Amino acid sequence: RIASDPLTVKIAANPVTTAGSNSPICEKSTLTLNATGGSQFQWSGINNFSAQGASVTADNVIPAQSGKYYVLGTNDDGCEKLDSVLVTINPAPLAQTSFSERTICEGDDIQLQSSGGSTYQWLPGGALSSTDIPDPIATPAVSTIYNVKVFNQFGCMDTAIVKVNVTKAPVADAGPNLSIIEGTSVQIMANATGQDVSYSWSPAIYMDNPLLLQPFITPMRDTAYVLTVVSNAGCGTDTDTLHVMVYKDVFVPTAF
């Protein structure tokens, strides 16, 4: 007769491992793989991909990393189950523009041009003829940086930037009309606006420097001075006229 302690045999269930992902995704984004149904997970896949954990990521992915990824799930009893998920990484468009920076004169327009996708979105859109075409007409009042988002058929996006510099047109202000006594000198209080401008006065008589914005004058008779403001960037010319009335000095006798 033989006697022994009881022998217990446990038959453990296999894990129900399920693999998933955030596929499909776009190139240069982050791939996320996740698994359930176990306590430990070992991943393998394209280009010798290897990772551990219920949720793993791969950054800045490319289309060549598309394919099947496997996860081996293990439960607390050491039983294993293999599952897989198919990952699709779509190519991103390449946003291109015909120029990166241009300069125009105030009041002018310029055509923007982008390519590389199937749909487009331009920002800001306030001074554009359209915001959803590849080649809108821009009429900015001030220097503006335009951002274009380019989308392909997969909904993937790339961006590009175009800067349009606006040169302000010249504006001349010769100042208020003057009345002076003959033989006296006075400074003209003129003003001018615009970018990259030069000044000149005509006629250049009785004036210390006709190329200054606010020269000193000593006219001997009534004179109309014309201020001309010229844009050195080719954005036009503006003029304004200053009238100077000259009066004879008054002589008051003190005896007869």
GROMACS .gro file of C-alpha atoms in nm:
model
  256
    1ARG     CA    1   0.000   0.000   0.000
    2ILE     CA    2   0.128   0.351  -0.095
    3ALA     CA    3   0.013   0.679   0.061
    4SER     CA    4   0.106   1.039  -0.042
    5ASP     CA    5  -0.006   1.400   0.002
    6PRO     CA    6  -0.276   1.520  -0.242
    7LEU     CA    7  -0.145   1.656  -0.572
    8THR     CA    8  -0.336   1.951  -0.712
    9VAL     CA    9  -0.324   2.027  -1.084
   10LYS     CA   10  -0.442   2.373  -1.199
   11ILE     CA   11  -0.528   2.431  -1.563
   12ALA     CA   12  -0.506   2.807  -1.624
   13ALA     CA   13  -0.694   2.983  -1.901
   14ASN     CA   14  -0.505   3.148  -2.181
   15PRO     CA   15  -0.522   3.533  -2.186
   16VAL     CA   16  -0.755   3.701  -2.432
   17THR     CA   17  -0.502   3.940  -2.579
   18THR     CA   18  -0.631   4.218  -2.805
   19ALA     CA   19  -0.404   4.461  -2.996
   20GLY     CA   20  -0.509   4.806  -3.122
   21SER     CA   21  -0.362   5.133  -3.250
   22ASN     CA   22  -0.446   5.489  -3.354
   23SER     CA   23  -0.397   5.394  -3.720
   24PRO     CA   24  -0.441   5.530  -3.982
   25ILE     CA   25  -0.215   5.826  -3.902
   26CYS     CA   26  -0.010   6.078  -4.093
   27GLU     CA   27   0.363   6.083  -4.151
   28LYS     CA   28   0.571   6.261  -3.884
   29SER     CA   29   0.305   6.204  -3.617
   30THR     CA   30   0.309   5.965  -3.320
   31LEU     CA   31   0.202   5.602  -3.352
   32THR     CA   32   0.031   5.459  -3.044
   33LEU     CA   33  -0.003   5.081  -2.991
   34ASN     CA   34  -0.218   4.944  -2.710
   35ALA     CA   35  -0.307   4.598  -2.580
   36THR     CA   36  -0.543   4.442  -2.327
   37GLY     CA   37  -0.600   4.095  -2.181
   38GLY     CA   38  -0.277   4.031  -1.992
   39SER     CA   39  -0.043   4.155  -1.726
   40GLN     CA   40   0.269   4.178  -1.942
   41PHE     CA   41   0.305   4.266  -2.310
   42GLN     CA   42   0.594   4.231  -2.555
   43TRP     CA   43   0.568   4.413  -2.889
   44SER     CA   44   0.750   4.347  -3.217
   45GLY     CA   45   0.703   4.476  -3.569
   46ILE     CA   46   0.833   4.660  -3.874
   47ASN     CA   47   1.203   4.753  -3.891
   48ASN     CA   48   1.285   4.546  -3.582
   49PHE     CA   49   1.044   4.743  -3.367
   50SER     CA   50   1.047   4.622  -3.007
   51ALA     CA   51   0.879   4.756  -2.694
   52GLN     CA   52   0.716   4.647  -2.372
   53GLY     CA   53   0.397   4.765  -2.206
   54ALA     CA   54   0.023   4.786  -2.247
   55SER     CA   55   0.059   5.115  -2.437
   56VAL     CA   56   0.369   5.208  -2.638
   57THR     CA   57   0.448   5.487  -2.884
   58ALA     CA   58   0.676   5.564  -3.177
   59ASP     CA   59   0.742   5.929  -3.264
   60ASN     CA   60   0.790   6.096  -3.601
   61VAL     CA   61   0.689   5.788  -3.798
   62ILE     CA   62   0.723   5.747  -4.176
   63PRO     CA   63   0.519   5.547  -4.431
   64ALA     CA   64   0.789   5.276  -4.440
   65GLN     CA   65   0.684   5.184  -4.087
   66SER     CA   66   0.339   5.077  -4.208
   67GLY     CA   67   0.260   4.708  -4.163
   68LYS     CA   68   0.164   4.446  -3.904
   69TYR     CA   69   0.268   4.480  -3.540
   70TYR     CA   70   0.251   4.187  -3.296
   71VAL     CA   71   0.197   4.177  -2.922
   72LEU     CA   72   0.255   3.875  -2.698
   73GLY     CA   73   0.033   3.900  -2.393
   74THR     CA   74   0.118   3.706  -2.076
   75ASN     CA   75  -0.114   3.664  -1.777
   76ASP     CA   76  -0.026   3.607  -1.411
   77ASP     CA   77  -0.019   3.231  -1.467
   78GLY     CA   78   0.245   3.262  -1.737
   79CYS     CA   79   0.007   3.172  -2.019
   80GLU     CA   80   0.063   3.355  -2.347
   81LYS     CA   81  -0.148   3.473  -2.639
   82LEU     CA   82  -0.027   3.645  -2.959
   83ASP     CA   83  -0.231   3.910  -3.138
   84SER     CA   84  -0.154   4.162  -3.412
   85VAL     CA   85  -0.273   4.492  -3.554
   86LEU     CA   86  -0.226   4.637  -3.904
   87VAL     CA   87  -0.086   4.992  -3.904
   88THR     CA   88  -0.119   5.241  -4.191
   89ILE     CA   89   0.100   5.553  -4.200
   90ASN     CA   90  -0.005   5.788  -4.479
   91PRO     CA   91   0.247   6.023  -4.646
   92ALA     CA   92   0.229   6.392  -4.559
   93PRO     CA   93   0.210   6.660  -4.832
   94LEU     CA   94   0.499   6.897  -4.896
   95ALA     CA   95   0.376   7.256  -4.878
   96GLN     CA   96   0.557   7.481  -5.124
   97THR     CA   97   0.523   7.849  -5.215
   98SER     CA   98   0.645   8.045  -5.516
   99PHE     CA   99   0.830   8.289  -5.285
  100SER     CA  100   0.901   8.327  -4.914
  101GLU     CA  101   0.913   8.707  -4.892
  102ARG     CA  102   0.815   8.998  -5.116
  103THR     CA  103   0.774   9.376  -5.081
  104ILE     CA  104   0.488   9.576  -5.231
  105CYS     CA  105   0.375   9.938  -5.213
  106GLU     CA  106   0.082  10.045  -4.999
  107GLY     CA  107  -0.240   9.996  -5.198
  108ASP     CA  108  -0.092   9.737  -5.434
  109ASP     CA  109  -0.180   9.369  -5.444
  110ILE     CA  110   0.019   9.051  -5.497
  111GLN     CA  111  -0.073   8.695  -5.593
  112LEU     CA  112   0.028   8.425  -5.348
  113GLN     CA  113   0.101   8.077  -5.483
  114SER     CA  114   0.114   7.742  -5.304
  115SER     CA  115   0.132   7.381  -5.420
  116GLY     CA  116   0.182   7.028  -5.291
  117GLY     CA  117  -0.167   6.925  -5.186
  118SER     CA  118  -0.530   6.891  -5.285
  119THR     CA  119  -0.689   7.149  -5.052
  120TYR     CA  120  -0.555   7.471  -4.900
  121GLN     CA  121  -0.627   7.706  -4.612
  122TRP     CA  122  -0.469   8.053  -4.580
  123LEU     CA  123  -0.446   8.260  -4.262
  124PRO     CA  124  -0.509   8.543  -4.190
  125GLY     CA  125  -0.783   8.579  -4.447
  126GLY     CA  126  -0.899   8.940  -4.408
  127ALA     CA  127  -0.705   9.084  -4.705
  128LEU     CA  128  -0.724   8.779  -4.934
  129SER     CA  129  -0.950   8.723  -5.234
  130SER     CA  130  -1.009   8.367  -5.106
  131THR     CA  131  -0.874   8.151  -4.823
  132ASP     CA  132  -0.927   7.804  -4.974
  133ILE     CA  133  -0.752   7.821  -5.312
  134PRO     CA  134  -0.381   7.772  -5.388
  135ASP     CA  135  -0.332   8.118  -5.544
  136PRO     CA  136  -0.529   8.399  -5.374
  137ILE     CA  137  -0.475   8.771  -5.432
  138ALA     CA  138  -0.344   8.952  -5.123
  139THR     CA  139  -0.402   9.324  -5.061
  140PRO     CA  140  -0.256   9.383  -4.714
  141ALA     CA  141  -0.261   9.731  -4.562
  142VAL     CA  142   0.040   9.652  -4.343
  143SER     CA  143   0.322   9.399  -4.356
  144THR     CA  144   0.171   9.054  -4.301
  145ILE     CA  145   0.290   8.697  -4.253
  146TYR     CA  146   0.059   8.449  -4.427
  147ASN     CA  147   0.042   8.085  -4.320
  148VAL     CA  148  -0.086   7.826  -4.567
  149LYS     CA  149  -0.200   7.481  -4.458
  150VAL     CA  150  -0.178   7.221  -4.735
  151PHE     CA  151  -0.382   6.899  -4.709
  152ASN     CA  152  -0.355   6.584  -4.924
  153GLN     CA  153  -0.617   6.317  -5.002
  154PHE     CA  154  -0.547   6.143  -4.669
  155GLY     CA  155  -0.617   6.458  -4.466
  156CYS     CA  156  -0.248   6.491  -4.377
  157MET     CA  157  -0.114   6.846  -4.349
  158ASP     CA  158   0.199   7.050  -4.401
  159THR     CA  159   0.245   7.426  -4.360
  160ALA     CA  160   0.445   7.704  -4.523
  161ILE     CA  161   0.490   8.075  -4.453
  162VAL     CA  162   0.488   8.373  -4.689
  163LYS     CA  163   0.582   8.725  -4.573
  164VAL     CA  164   0.452   9.029  -4.760
  165ASN     CA  165   0.619   9.358  -4.664
  166VAL     CA  166   0.415   9.673  -4.730
  167THR     CA  167   0.604   9.997  -4.793
  168LYS     CA  168   0.399  10.299  -4.685
  169ALA     CA  169   0.330  10.557  -4.957
  170PRO     CA  170   0.466  10.909  -4.904
  171VAL     CA  171   0.238  11.184  -4.771
  172ALA     CA  172   0.351  11.549  -4.773
  173ASP     CA  173   0.236  11.815  -4.524
  174ALA     CA  174   0.401  12.151  -4.589
  175GLY     CA  175   0.262  12.294  -4.265
  176PRO     CA  176   0.039  12.597  -4.198
  177ASN     CA  177   0.065  12.909  -4.413
  178LEU     CA  178   0.292  13.181  -4.272
  179SER     CA  179   0.289  13.559  -4.242
  180ILE     CA  180   0.624  13.726  -4.167
  181ILE     CA  181   0.791  14.067  -4.170
  182GLU     CA  182   1.034  14.132  -4.452
  183GLY     CA  183   1.390  14.049  -4.352
  184THR     CA  184   1.300  13.803  -4.079
  185SER     CA  185   1.377  13.431  -4.080
  186VAL     CA  186   1.140  13.150  -3.988
  187GLN     CA  187   1.156  12.772  -3.983
  188ILE     CA  188   0.901  12.577  -4.186
  189MET     CA  189   0.718  12.327  -3.963
  190ALA     CA  190   0.652  12.064  -4.229
  191ASN     CA  191   0.586  11.694  -4.181
  192ALA     CA  192   0.605  11.387  -4.402
  193THR     CA  193   0.510  11.022  -4.360
  194GLY     CA  194   0.602  10.708  -4.548
  195GLN     CA  195   0.890  10.463  -4.551
  196ASP     CA  196   1.229  10.534  -4.709
  197VAL     CA  197   1.143  10.881  -4.840
  198SER     CA  198   1.340  11.189  -4.943
  199TYR     CA  199   1.237  11.557  -4.941
  200SER     CA  200   1.286  11.862  -5.159
  201TRP     CA  201   1.147  12.218  -5.175
  202SER     CA  202   1.088  12.441  -5.472
  203PRO     CA  203   1.163  12.711  -5.547
  204ALA     CA  204   1.489  12.682  -5.357
  205ILE     CA  205   1.525  13.058  -5.308
  206TYR     CA  206   1.567  13.232  -4.971
  207MET     CA  207   1.608  12.889  -4.812
  208ASP     CA  208   1.906  12.749  -4.621
  209ASN     CA  209   1.870  12.387  -4.745
  210PRO     CA  210   1.592  12.276  -4.984
  211LEU     CA  211   1.662  11.907  -4.907
  212LEU     CA  212   1.566  11.937  -4.540
  213LEU     CA  213   1.212  11.869  -4.424
  214GLN     CA  214   1.205  12.179  -4.201
  215PRO     CA  215   1.444  12.438  -4.350
  216PHE     CA  216   1.476  12.804  -4.251
  217ILE     CA  217   1.350  13.065  -4.500
  218THR     CA  218   1.399  13.442  -4.535
  219PRO     CA  219   1.178  13.540  -4.830
  220MET     CA  220   1.180  13.897  -4.959
  221ARG     CA  221   0.834  13.873  -5.120
  222ASP     CA  222   0.525  13.653  -5.110
  223THR     CA  223   0.631  13.301  -5.208
  224ALA     CA  224   0.459  12.965  -5.254
  225TYR     CA  225   0.689  12.683  -5.151
  226VAL     CA  226   0.610  12.330  -5.272
  227LEU     CA  227   0.720  12.031  -5.062
  228THR     CA  228   0.780  11.714  -5.264
  229VAL     CA  229   0.812  11.380  -5.083
  230VAL     CA  230   0.942  11.092  -5.294
  231SER     CA  231   0.944  10.723  -5.208
  232ASN     CA  232   1.291  10.584  -5.270
  233ALA     CA  233   1.130  10.239  -5.301
  234GLY     CA  234   0.926  10.349  -5.601
  235CYS     CA  235   0.598  10.383  -5.410
  236GLY     CA  236   0.497  10.720  -5.548
  237THR     CA  237   0.532  11.093  -5.488
  238ASP     CA  238   0.323  11.343  -5.293
  239THR     CA  239   0.329  11.725  -5.280
  240ASP     CA  240   0.187  12.003  -5.064
  241THR     CA  241   0.214  12.382  -5.091
  242LEU     CA  242   0.304  12.640  -4.823
  243HIS     CA  243   0.208  13.004  -4.885
  244VAL     CA  244   0.426  13.266  -4.718
  245MET     CA  245   0.300  13.625  -4.705
  246VAL     CA  246   0.576  13.888  -4.657
  247TYR     CA  247   0.487  14.228  -4.514
  248LYS     CA  248   0.698  14.543  -4.527
  249ASP     CA  249   0.838  14.661  -4.196
  250VAL     CA  250   0.634  14.942  -4.043
  251PHE     CA  251   0.828  15.270  -3.981
  252VAL     CA  252   0.682  15.490  -3.709
  253PRO     CA  253   0.836  15.842  -3.704
  254THR     CA  254   0.905  16.001  -3.367
  255ALA     CA  255   0.932  16.364  -3.488
  256PHE     CA  256   0.810  16.597  -3.760
   0.00000   0.00000   0.00000
